[in-house]
Amino acid sequence: MTTGQAPDPAQRVEELRRLIEYHNVRYHQLDDPEISDAEYDSLVRELRGLEEAHPDLADASSPTATVGAAPSPLFAPVRHRVPMMSLDNAFTEDELLAWGRRLERLDPDLAGPGAVFVCELKIDGVAISLRYEEGVLVTGATRGNGLVGEDVTANVRTVGLIPDRLGEDVTPYPRVLEVRGELYMPVSAFEELNRRRLEAGERTFANPRNSAAGSLRQKDASITATRELAFWAYQLGEVDGGPQFASHHETLEWLSRAGLPVNPEIRSVKGLGEVFSFCQHWQEHRHDLDYEIDGVVVKVDDLAKRAELGSTHHHPRWAIAYKFPPEERTTKLKEIMVSIGKSGKATPFAVLEPVVVSGSTVGLASLHNEDQVRLKDVRPGDTVMVRKAGDVIPEVIGPVLSLRPEGLPEWRFPDACPRCGGPLVRLEGESDTFCTNLDCPGQRDQRIVHFASRSGMDIEGLGEQRVAQLTSLGLVADVGDLYYLRREDLIGLEGFAELSVANLLSAIEASKDRPLDRLLVALSIRHVGGSGAALLARAFGHLDRIAAASPEQLAAVEGIGPTIARSVHEFLHSEHNQAVLDKLRRAGVNMAGPAAPALAPTLAGKSVVVTGTLSGWSREAAEEAIVARGGKAPGSVSKRTFAVVAGEAPGAAKLSAAEAAGVPVVGEEAFAHLLETGELPGAGPG
Ligand code: IVH
């Protein structure tokens, strides 16, 4: 609310301190932040600005003077003999240069192109301190409030990359050596964990950072052990009787020799010009990594100079964090609506006040199903946090409870289908809700869109909008009608000129020759995907023979279970579907197959991940081809992946996961050979 009057600074300072403390607890203790880091940072900046402008309002307990939040009583306290400090932030090149000028005033040697800085990625995880005594890990602790953290030793011991003892290369061991660094969850592991939680009807984690923090701060360390966590070391804490280092880069080299993971992207550079190039490079390439970064940490390399520069009560003067633009933003949730899919599945989605996240405008975001809306507790009218990381689809993470208007009612899943008004039904034990009216225009349109899609009959130019246009004009009521469209039906309709009509009609004509398995996929038979369709096509060779088979005969096909068998049988025996199939038959749509000879199980037991756009295959078709040869085509890369096939604009996270796991990445040229032989072409390059 604007009153036209500047708010009283003392009042605003109080308000900001309260807000920041509230968000500190949500972030540090509950692992469940409500606002994005960027929004948090802007509250802190506003407070710091006011405190600087009004020194009389300064207070040693202000959140600008402290770090994080008090440790949680769930874990035993650990006092940090060397405090774990926070970092000062820069958001622009100018702010980075301003830091440079502050350094220069304190030490003229640190100005100009000769000054050495170490640039590190700012890992978005949880800061921890590992205490080694005589080379043996004795304590693992969180940062807590910087002076006292939480004892998470048992949890930390379950992380495979954290050594229980330092390597022999660094003997004699220091009496005490504290290693500080970031515990994180790889993006691929986070996605897999959330996929499993979604399936199990559990609340998903908002982002890899929360997921790492939540996994680490478990009372029962055996739960931590089931989570894939990793670690990068980047700093020393207390050291007693250890080696003497002159520079930070030497320290990192020593840590690496000691067996601690040190990030391979760390660079020593000269001058702030090179520092800024490093920052720009990683701002553009942040998603090429299988872990999240939210900026770059720039550190003075010379340790003697560091000691002279010292620290404020909050952060060292010798380092700064250059922060990237946020991938999480808050916005208003205007409404929750429900969309109807081809099988009648009713999916809730959020209609948002459009907001720019990660460089694109987000106005809609899926909410998956009824349980997810309830677990996230988002309500129309809420301010919500929205996340869009790289090319991942946008997600609503949760509400900002502190901004919820009083009395805001919970959202209720509608009882009636928004398209046809028929009942929406959720079966016992299922997480999805369905519109069960087979004549629902929403379902019908989606079935036609699916029929024409690339994994179906691949009719170019027949997308959602055109389908809606044709069905609303009564020109098409089912997929069979597509084959009876004439030039004179279409010409003159909005968006249909001579050329587009000709193109659409020839695309429809060309689709008549698709092999049987594609037709089976295109028909939207429940439970029938690419691999089931391929098995049926191969076993029966003609749609009429599939239709003539009993459910038992269908289920006798290797790989076809009773659920698919029943669904296929029911589908092909419904009167409505028989009429549609008749239209297809009369129009000359191919019903025989398979076009290809029976496929050898060349990929049995092998996982092949496809990423990016292949020129000769749709993603679905490529994955089906893998499955049809006995292989698996999972959505993420692991150590067990046999190969990654990368097309145009491949997923950066998959490529870096492949690199990390030593999985070969091949181009589309190698794909045919891989399918045929189950091996990668040649032993050498190419
Ligand atoms: S150095 C005294 N280096 O950023 C300096 N911190 O906002 C201690 N962080 O608490 C931190 N990557 O959790 C440092 N390469 C890196 C980092 C890093 C991530 C985190 C760390 C710290 C926070 C400060």
XYZ file of C-alpha atoms in Angstrom, residues 66-609:
544
model
C 25.110 -12.314 11.786
C 25.251 -15.330 9.513
C 22.498 -17.853 8.886
C 20.266 -18.952 11.727
C 20.727 -20.464 15.133
C 21.436 -24.202 14.909
C 18.511 -26.526 15.360
C 18.121 -28.367 18.671
C 17.791 -31.635 16.715
C 21.576 -31.944 16.527
C 24.331 -31.484 19.054
C 26.060 -28.106 18.767
C 29.589 -27.815 17.372
C 31.552 -24.644 18.017
C 33.607 -23.444 15.050
C 36.981 -22.273 16.349
C 37.438 -20.462 13.051
C 34.056 -18.946 12.211
C 32.301 -19.990 9.023
C 31.626 -16.656 7.452
C 29.298 -15.548 4.744
C 30.335 -13.766 1.551
C 29.732 -10.272 0.298
C 27.745 -10.208 -2.953
C 28.128 -8.474 -6.301
C 25.322 -8.594 -8.838
C 26.856 -6.561 -11.669
C 30.230 -5.908 -13.230
C 30.166 -2.451 -11.604
C 29.766 -3.976 -8.164
C 32.642 -6.329 -8.865
C 34.800 -3.362 -9.912
C 33.741 -1.490 -6.776
C 35.075 -4.433 -4.736
C 38.301 -4.126 -6.752
C 38.567 -0.447 -5.787
C 38.030 -1.275 -2.118
C 40.849 -3.852 -2.358
C 43.066 -1.326 -4.079
C 42.570 1.211 -1.312
C 43.640 -1.398 1.219
C 46.476 -2.835 -0.855
C 47.611 -1.122 -4.081
C 49.251 -4.395 -5.253
C 45.780 -5.849 -5.700
C 44.914 -3.368 -8.452
C 45.541 -3.766 -12.140
C 46.017 -6.701 -14.447
C 48.748 -8.365 -12.359
C 46.691 -9.149 -9.260
C 46.034 -12.882 -8.904
C 42.550 -14.098 -8.043
C 41.194 -17.592 -7.793
C 37.780 -17.965 -9.434
C 35.599 -20.766 -8.120
C 32.091 -21.836 -8.949
C 29.633 -20.915 -6.222
C 28.059 -24.282 -5.545
C 24.427 -24.100 -4.491
C 24.443 -26.614 -1.688
C 25.060 -26.702 2.040
C 28.283 -25.431 3.594
C 29.905 -27.981 5.892
C 33.092 -28.218 7.884
C 34.987 -31.528 8.149
C 37.417 -31.878 11.010
C 40.324 -34.281 10.527
C 42.554 -35.077 13.522
C 45.804 -36.865 12.696
C 44.309 -37.484 9.254
C 41.110 -39.109 10.525
C 37.640 -37.617 10.070
C 36.242 -36.906 13.536
C 33.478 -34.338 13.048
C 31.222 -33.063 10.303
C 29.268 -29.909 11.070
C 26.917 -27.485 9.349
C 27.540 -23.768 9.351
C 24.670 -22.930 11.698
C 25.030 -19.293 12.696
C 28.686 -19.239 11.686
C 29.985 -19.721 15.224
C 28.002 -22.765 16.287
C 26.854 -25.386 13.818
C 25.150 -28.757 14.058
C 26.916 -32.065 14.505
C 26.099 -34.119 11.410
C 29.095 -36.457 11.609
C 27.094 -39.666 11.201
C 25.337 -38.245 8.156
C 28.511 -36.946 6.575
C 30.158 -40.358 6.937
C 27.583 -41.812 4.553
C 28.801 -39.577 1.701
C 31.067 -41.695 -0.448
C 33.163 -38.818 -1.771
C 34.138 -37.642 1.709
C 37.208 -39.597 2.806
C 37.260 -41.104 6.307
C 40.959 -40.435 6.397
C 43.279 -38.189 4.432
C 45.431 -39.734 1.709
C 48.939 -41.015 2.333
C 50.375 -38.398 -0.017
C 49.967 -35.722 2.610
C 51.659 -37.419 5.568
C 52.707 -36.459 8.181
C 49.160 -35.480 8.943
C 48.382 -32.172 10.612
C 47.181 -32.533 14.185
C 43.997 -30.692 13.241
C 42.759 -29.747 9.819
C 39.289 -28.476 9.047
C 38.165 -28.707 5.457
C 35.301 -26.508 4.396
C 33.250 -27.012 1.345
C 29.866 -27.537 -0.135
C 27.779 -30.653 0.137
C 25.404 -30.892 -2.824
C 23.082 -33.196 -4.692
C 23.819 -33.697 -8.398
C 20.990 -32.450 -10.611
C 20.466 -35.910 -12.112
C 20.110 -37.429 -8.620
C 17.716 -34.658 -7.572
C 15.521 -35.247 -10.619
C 15.479 -38.990 -9.989
C 14.654 -38.513 -6.294
C 11.790 -36.151 -7.110
C 10.493 -38.499 -9.788
C 10.285 -41.234 -7.170
C 8.678 -38.951 -4.594
C 6.091 -37.773 -7.087
C 5.216 -41.376 -7.918
C 4.959 -42.231 -4.245
C 2.640 -39.258 -3.630
C 5.223 -37.557 -1.431
C 6.056 -33.897 -1.432
C 8.844 -33.181 -3.897
C 11.939 -31.145 -3.040
C 11.968 -27.609 -4.383
C 15.510 -27.678 -5.750
C 18.790 -29.581 -5.407
C 19.929 -27.355 -2.541
C 16.912 -28.098 -0.373
C 17.149 -31.681 -1.308
C 20.803 -31.811 -0.178
C 20.036 -29.941 3.046
C 17.020 -32.118 3.797
C 19.004 -35.271 3.088
C 21.929 -34.199 5.266
C 19.908 -33.029 8.248
C 18.233 -36.353 8.978
C 18.147 -37.617 12.529
C 18.516 -41.091 11.069
C 21.737 -41.173 9.049
C 20.621 -44.342 7.246
C 18.190 -42.117 5.326
C 21.043 -39.829 4.337
C 22.874 -42.919 3.111
C 20.127 -43.608 0.551
C 20.541 -40.157 -1.005
C 23.154 -39.430 -3.628
C 25.199 -36.592 -2.159
C 28.522 -35.188 -3.291
C 31.049 -32.675 -2.044
C 33.505 -30.022 -3.256
C 36.208 -28.770 -0.876
C 37.134 -25.068 -1.245
C 38.609 -23.691 1.964
C 40.421 -24.472 5.207
C 39.162 -23.726 8.705
C 41.223 -24.430 11.807
C 44.674 -25.875 11.071
C 47.151 -27.028 13.695
C 50.534 -28.452 12.820
C 49.748 -28.477 9.129
C 51.667 -27.485 6.066
C 52.309 -23.795 5.470
C 50.748 -22.462 2.299
C 51.524 -19.177 0.570
C 48.548 -19.181 -1.755
C 44.997 -20.413 -2.048
C 45.721 -22.412 -5.181
C 48.440 -24.326 -3.325
C 45.929 -25.073 -0.586
C 43.521 -26.489 -3.151
C 46.239 -28.622 -4.729
C 47.105 -30.027 -1.303
C 43.429 -30.786 -0.583
C 43.188 -32.616 -3.842
C 46.279 -34.686 -3.013
C 44.740 -35.411 0.378
C 41.894 -37.159 -1.449
C 39.252 -34.447 -1.168
C 37.211 -33.556 -4.239
C 38.269 -30.164 -5.583
C 36.193 -28.685 -8.364
C 37.969 -29.030 -11.727
C 36.663 -25.704 -13.064
C 38.593 -23.580 -10.547
C 40.990 -21.162 -12.268
C 43.701 -18.746 -11.160
C 43.332 -15.568 -13.212
C 44.989 -12.161 -13.393
C 43.032 -8.945 -12.965
C 39.330 -8.291 -12.680
C 38.918 -8.317 -16.466
C 39.687 -12.029 -16.539
C 37.587 -12.541 -13.420
C 34.596 -11.020 -15.177
C 35.131 -13.173 -18.299
C 35.089 -16.247 -16.050
C 31.829 -15.031 -14.477
C 30.217 -14.404 -17.865
C 31.310 -17.764 -19.197
C 29.713 -19.660 -16.322
C 26.611 -17.520 -16.285
C 26.017 -18.767 -19.827
C 27.128 -22.342 -19.183
C 25.753 -22.942 -15.702
C 23.519 -25.739 -16.940
C 26.353 -27.611 -18.617
C 27.108 -28.999 -15.156
C 25.407 -31.785 -13.216
C 25.302 -29.594 -10.108
C 23.719 -26.228 -9.507
C 25.747 -23.075 -9.175
C 24.363 -19.666 -8.352
C 27.433 -17.578 -9.029
C 31.199 -17.367 -8.908
C 33.308 -16.884 -5.777
C 36.334 -14.673 -6.382
C 39.151 -14.995 -3.850
C 42.471 -13.197 -3.417
C 45.101 -15.883 -3.982
C 47.904 -14.529 -1.784
C 47.284 -15.739 1.778
C 49.542 -13.132 3.404
C 47.509 -10.415 1.720
C 44.323 -12.091 2.855
C 45.484 -11.921 6.455
C 46.150 -8.204 6.066
C 42.786 -7.542 4.456
C 40.933 -9.343 7.248
C 37.195 -9.553 7.646
C 34.183 -7.542 8.681
C 31.955 -9.123 11.333
C 30.073 -10.770 8.473
C 32.380 -11.587 5.570
C 36.037 -11.636 4.579
C 37.230 -8.613 2.594
C 39.363 -10.856 0.399
C 36.489 -12.647 -1.317
C 33.264 -11.778 -3.056
C 30.414 -13.766 -4.556
C 29.353 -12.689 -8.030
C 25.717 -13.797 -8.151
C 23.927 -14.905 -11.318
C 20.405 -13.759 -12.130
C 17.856 -15.814 -10.205
C 16.122 -18.937 -11.477
C 13.496 -18.646 -8.808
C 11.070 -15.771 -8.519
C 7.891 -15.087 -6.653
C 4.697 -14.120 -8.376
C 0.929 -14.153 -7.854
C -0.986 -17.367 -8.393
C -4.107 -16.048 -10.083
C -5.980 -19.271 -10.544
C -5.659 -23.050 -10.581
C -7.240 -24.651 -13.620
C -7.539 -28.208 -14.851
C -6.603 -29.440 -18.314
C -7.970 -32.640 -19.835
C -5.609 -35.054 -21.576
C -6.296 -37.628 -24.277
C -7.147 -40.357 -21.817
C -9.268 -37.987 -19.760
C -6.597 -37.337 -17.150
C -7.353 -34.061 -15.383
C -4.125 -32.199 -14.608
C -4.203 -29.101 -12.413
C -2.050 -26.192 -13.530
C -1.240 -22.775 -12.158
C -2.194 -19.586 -13.966
C 0.404 -17.068 -12.862
C 0.953 -13.350 -13.089
C 3.576 -13.633 -15.865
C 7.100 -13.423 -14.486
C 10.506 -13.583 -16.169
C 12.518 -16.486 -14.786
C 15.791 -17.691 -16.325
C 15.259 -15.409 -19.287
C 11.772 -16.551 -20.300
C 8.303 -15.456 -19.313
C 6.408 -17.990 -17.263
C 2.616 -17.721 -17.127
C 1.552 -21.341 -16.655
C 3.045 -24.182 -14.655
C 1.906 -27.746 -14.056
C 0.849 -28.830 -10.576
C 0.792 -32.548 -11.502
C -2.159 -33.874 -9.504
C -4.518 -33.269 -6.602
C -2.099 -34.547 -3.945
C 0.711 -32.312 -5.134
C -1.519 -29.235 -4.843
C -2.419 -30.302 -1.325
C 1.143 -31.169 -0.311
C 2.433 -27.858 -1.648
C -0.577 -26.093 -0.148
C -0.839 -23.522 -2.898
C -4.059 -21.555 -3.129
C -5.388 -19.094 -5.706
C -4.475 -15.652 -4.397
C -1.188 -16.847 -2.904
C 2.167 -15.370 -3.709
C 4.143 -18.396 -4.871
C 7.729 -19.215 -5.640
C 8.275 -20.281 -9.230
C 11.361 -22.005 -10.504
C 12.675 -22.497 -14.012
C 16.175 -23.926 -14.225
C 17.638 -23.946 -17.729
C 15.375 -25.675 -20.215
C 13.463 -27.552 -17.527
C 9.702 -26.906 -17.508
C 8.597 -24.269 -15.008
C 7.416 -25.400 -11.571
C 5.496 -23.880 -8.714
C 7.482 -24.664 -5.589
C 5.188 -23.410 -2.865
C 3.456 -20.442 -1.269
C 5.051 -17.560 0.590
C 3.033 -18.130 3.731
C 4.060 -14.844 5.274
C 2.282 -13.071 2.393
C -0.895 -15.173 2.385
C -4.037 -13.030 2.737
C -6.027 -13.948 5.796
C -8.786 -16.496 5.296
C -7.607 -17.575 1.851
C -9.576 -20.756 1.126
C -7.906 -24.010 0.134
C -8.290 -25.004 -3.494
C -10.617 -27.897 -4.189
C -10.266 -30.215 -7.121
C -13.352 -29.609 -9.295
C -16.059 -32.293 -9.438
C -16.920 -31.598 -13.047
C -14.842 -31.702 -16.221
C -14.167 -28.137 -17.401
C -14.700 -29.195 -21.020
C -17.809 -31.383 -20.949
C -19.257 -30.922 -17.477
C -19.141 -34.689 -16.888
C -17.997 -36.045 -13.533
C -14.311 -36.120 -12.629
C -13.460 -39.384 -10.894
C -10.494 -40.364 -8.788
C -10.228 -44.072 -8.159
C -9.232 -45.458 -4.790
C -5.472 -45.734 -4.467
C -4.714 -43.680 -7.602
C -3.179 -40.240 -7.671
C -4.767 -39.124 -10.930
C -8.285 -37.890 -11.558
C -10.129 -38.626 -14.800
C -13.011 -37.364 -16.871
C -14.747 -40.618 -17.743
C -16.968 -39.270 -20.509
C -15.635 -40.778 -23.750
C -17.439 -38.098 -25.745
C -15.734 -35.284 -23.850
C -14.619 -32.720 -26.456
C -11.469 -32.022 -24.445
C -10.393 -35.658 -24.619
C -11.445 -35.959 -28.230
C -9.327 -32.957 -29.264
C -6.305 -34.273 -27.375
C -6.700 -37.708 -28.966
C -6.683 -36.138 -32.415
C -3.643 -34.010 -31.503
C -1.884 -37.152 -30.281
C -2.905 -39.097 -33.407
C -1.249 -36.441 -35.564
C 1.833 -36.018 -33.342
C 5.320 -37.145 -34.274
C 5.160 -40.321 -32.219
C 1.820 -41.170 -33.854
C 0.954 -40.666 -37.516
C 3.239 -37.636 -37.792
C 0.878 -35.294 -39.655
C 2.762 -32.063 -39.894
C 0.757 -28.884 -39.427
C -1.967 -30.444 -37.304
C -1.418 -29.068 -33.844
C -3.666 -28.162 -30.946
C -5.061 -24.958 -32.457
C -5.984 -26.410 -35.811
C -7.568 -29.451 -34.231
C -9.728 -27.204 -32.052
C -10.695 -25.225 -35.144
C -11.695 -28.341 -37.121
C -13.651 -29.959 -34.304
C -15.473 -26.791 -33.275
C -16.626 -26.309 -36.868
C -17.861 -29.897 -36.915
C -15.513 -30.860 -39.755
C -13.817 -33.548 -37.699
C -15.341 -35.577 -34.880
C -12.739 -38.343 -34.648
C -9.425 -39.305 -36.187
C -11.158 -41.163 -39.031
C -12.673 -37.924 -40.326
C -9.236 -36.450 -40.996
C -8.921 -38.663 -44.057
C -12.111 -37.306 -45.608
C -11.261 -33.602 -45.396
C -11.442 -31.895 -48.774
C -9.855 -28.755 -50.107
C -13.213 -26.982 -50.214
C -13.838 -27.754 -46.499
C -10.689 -25.933 -45.500
C -10.035 -23.167 -47.952
C -10.915 -19.782 -46.535
C -10.919 -20.919 -42.908
C -8.823 -18.729 -40.669
C -5.168 -19.538 -41.243
C -5.855 -21.740 -44.284
C -4.631 -20.324 -47.572
C -4.131 -22.357 -50.757
C -0.647 -23.524 -49.808
C -1.375 -24.463 -46.204
C -4.448 -26.438 -47.280
C -2.384 -28.335 -49.864
C 0.348 -29.008 -47.321
C -2.041 -30.310 -44.700
C -3.906 -32.557 -47.145
C -0.679 -34.052 -48.444
C 0.622 -34.594 -44.899
C -2.604 -36.453 -44.099
C -2.263 -38.501 -47.285
C 1.359 -39.406 -46.493
C 0.380 -40.616 -43.028
C -1.654 -43.471 -44.535
C 1.542 -45.474 -45.007
C 2.755 -45.486 -41.419
C 3.529 -48.963 -40.071
C 1.068 -50.746 -37.799
C 2.924 -50.046 -34.553
C 2.679 -46.298 -35.193
C -1.027 -46.601 -35.863
C -1.439 -48.500 -32.591
C 0.364 -45.764 -30.690
C -1.624 -43.062 -32.505
C -4.976 -44.526 -31.479
C -4.509 -43.583 -27.779
C -5.257 -47.052 -26.444
C -4.749 -46.858 -22.693
C -1.484 -48.453 -21.477
C -0.200 -48.954 -25.041
C 3.065 -47.124 -25.657
C 5.718 -47.570 -28.279
C 7.170 -50.817 -27.021
C 3.807 -52.542 -26.454
C 2.668 -51.456 -29.911
C 5.840 -52.806 -31.507
C 5.414 -56.164 -29.754
C 1.792 -56.514 -30.846
C 2.526 -55.458 -34.417
C 5.340 -57.944 -34.658
C 3.358 -60.794 -33.114
C 0.149 -60.363 -35.136
C 1.187 -58.543 -38.278
C -2.230 -56.980 -38.926
C -4.739 -54.922 -36.974
C -7.543 -57.318 -37.902
C -5.626 -60.224 -36.343
C -5.059 -58.216 -33.162
C -8.788 -57.445 -33.094
C -9.611 -61.121 -33.573
C -7.379 -62.242 -30.694
C -8.784 -62.952 -27.244
C -7.314 -61.112 -24.213
C -5.507 -64.361 -23.336
C -3.960 -64.623 -26.785
C -2.846 -61.000 -26.555
C -1.347 -61.544 -23.121
C 0.534 -64.580 -24.410
C 2.838 -62.248 -26.311
C 6.127 -61.856 -24.449
C 6.157 -58.395 -22.860
C 2.367 -57.858 -23.015
C 0.781 -58.060 -19.596
C -2.886 -58.654 -18.792
C -3.559 -54.925 -18.302
C -2.425 -54.024 -21.817
C -4.170 -57.089 -23.251
C -7.492 -56.164 -21.657
C -7.198 -52.539 -22.663
C -6.436 -53.421 -26.316
C -9.267 -55.925 -26.462
C -11.774 -53.496 -24.997
C -10.670 -50.705 -27.258
C -10.937 -52.716 -30.453
C -14.343 -54.103 -29.487
C -16.030 -50.828 -28.649
C -18.637 -49.932 -31.222
C -17.454 -46.366 -31.442
C -13.856 -47.386 -32.105
C -14.882 -49.952 -34.670
C -16.667 -47.230 -36.609
C -13.537 -45.052 -36.470
C -11.322 -47.942 -37.590
C -13.712 -48.575 -40.430
C -13.276 -45.018 -41.628
C -9.510 -45.487 -41.520
C -9.730 -48.770 -43.411
C -11.946 -47.331 -46.133
C -9.619 -44.355 -46.505
C -6.742 -46.766 -47.224
C -4.773 -46.313 -43.990
C -2.211 -49.114 -43.680
C -3.127 -51.673 -41.055
C -0.462 -54.219 -41.770
C 2.951 -54.409 -40.272
C 5.511 -54.425 -39.062
C 7.308 -52.546 -41.800
C 10.636 -53.663 -40.449
C 11.645 -57.317 -40.034
C 11.522 -58.738 -36.498
C 14.057 -56.920 -34.404
C 16.994 -58.679 -32.790
C 17.360 -57.880 -29.069
C 20.720 -56.209 -29.672
C 20.360 -53.878 -26.695
C 19.137 -56.416 -24.151
C 20.241 -55.288 -20.704
C 21.691 -52.002 -21.948
C 20.552 -48.465 -21.142
C 20.870 -45.824 -23.818
C 19.960 -42.214 -23.056
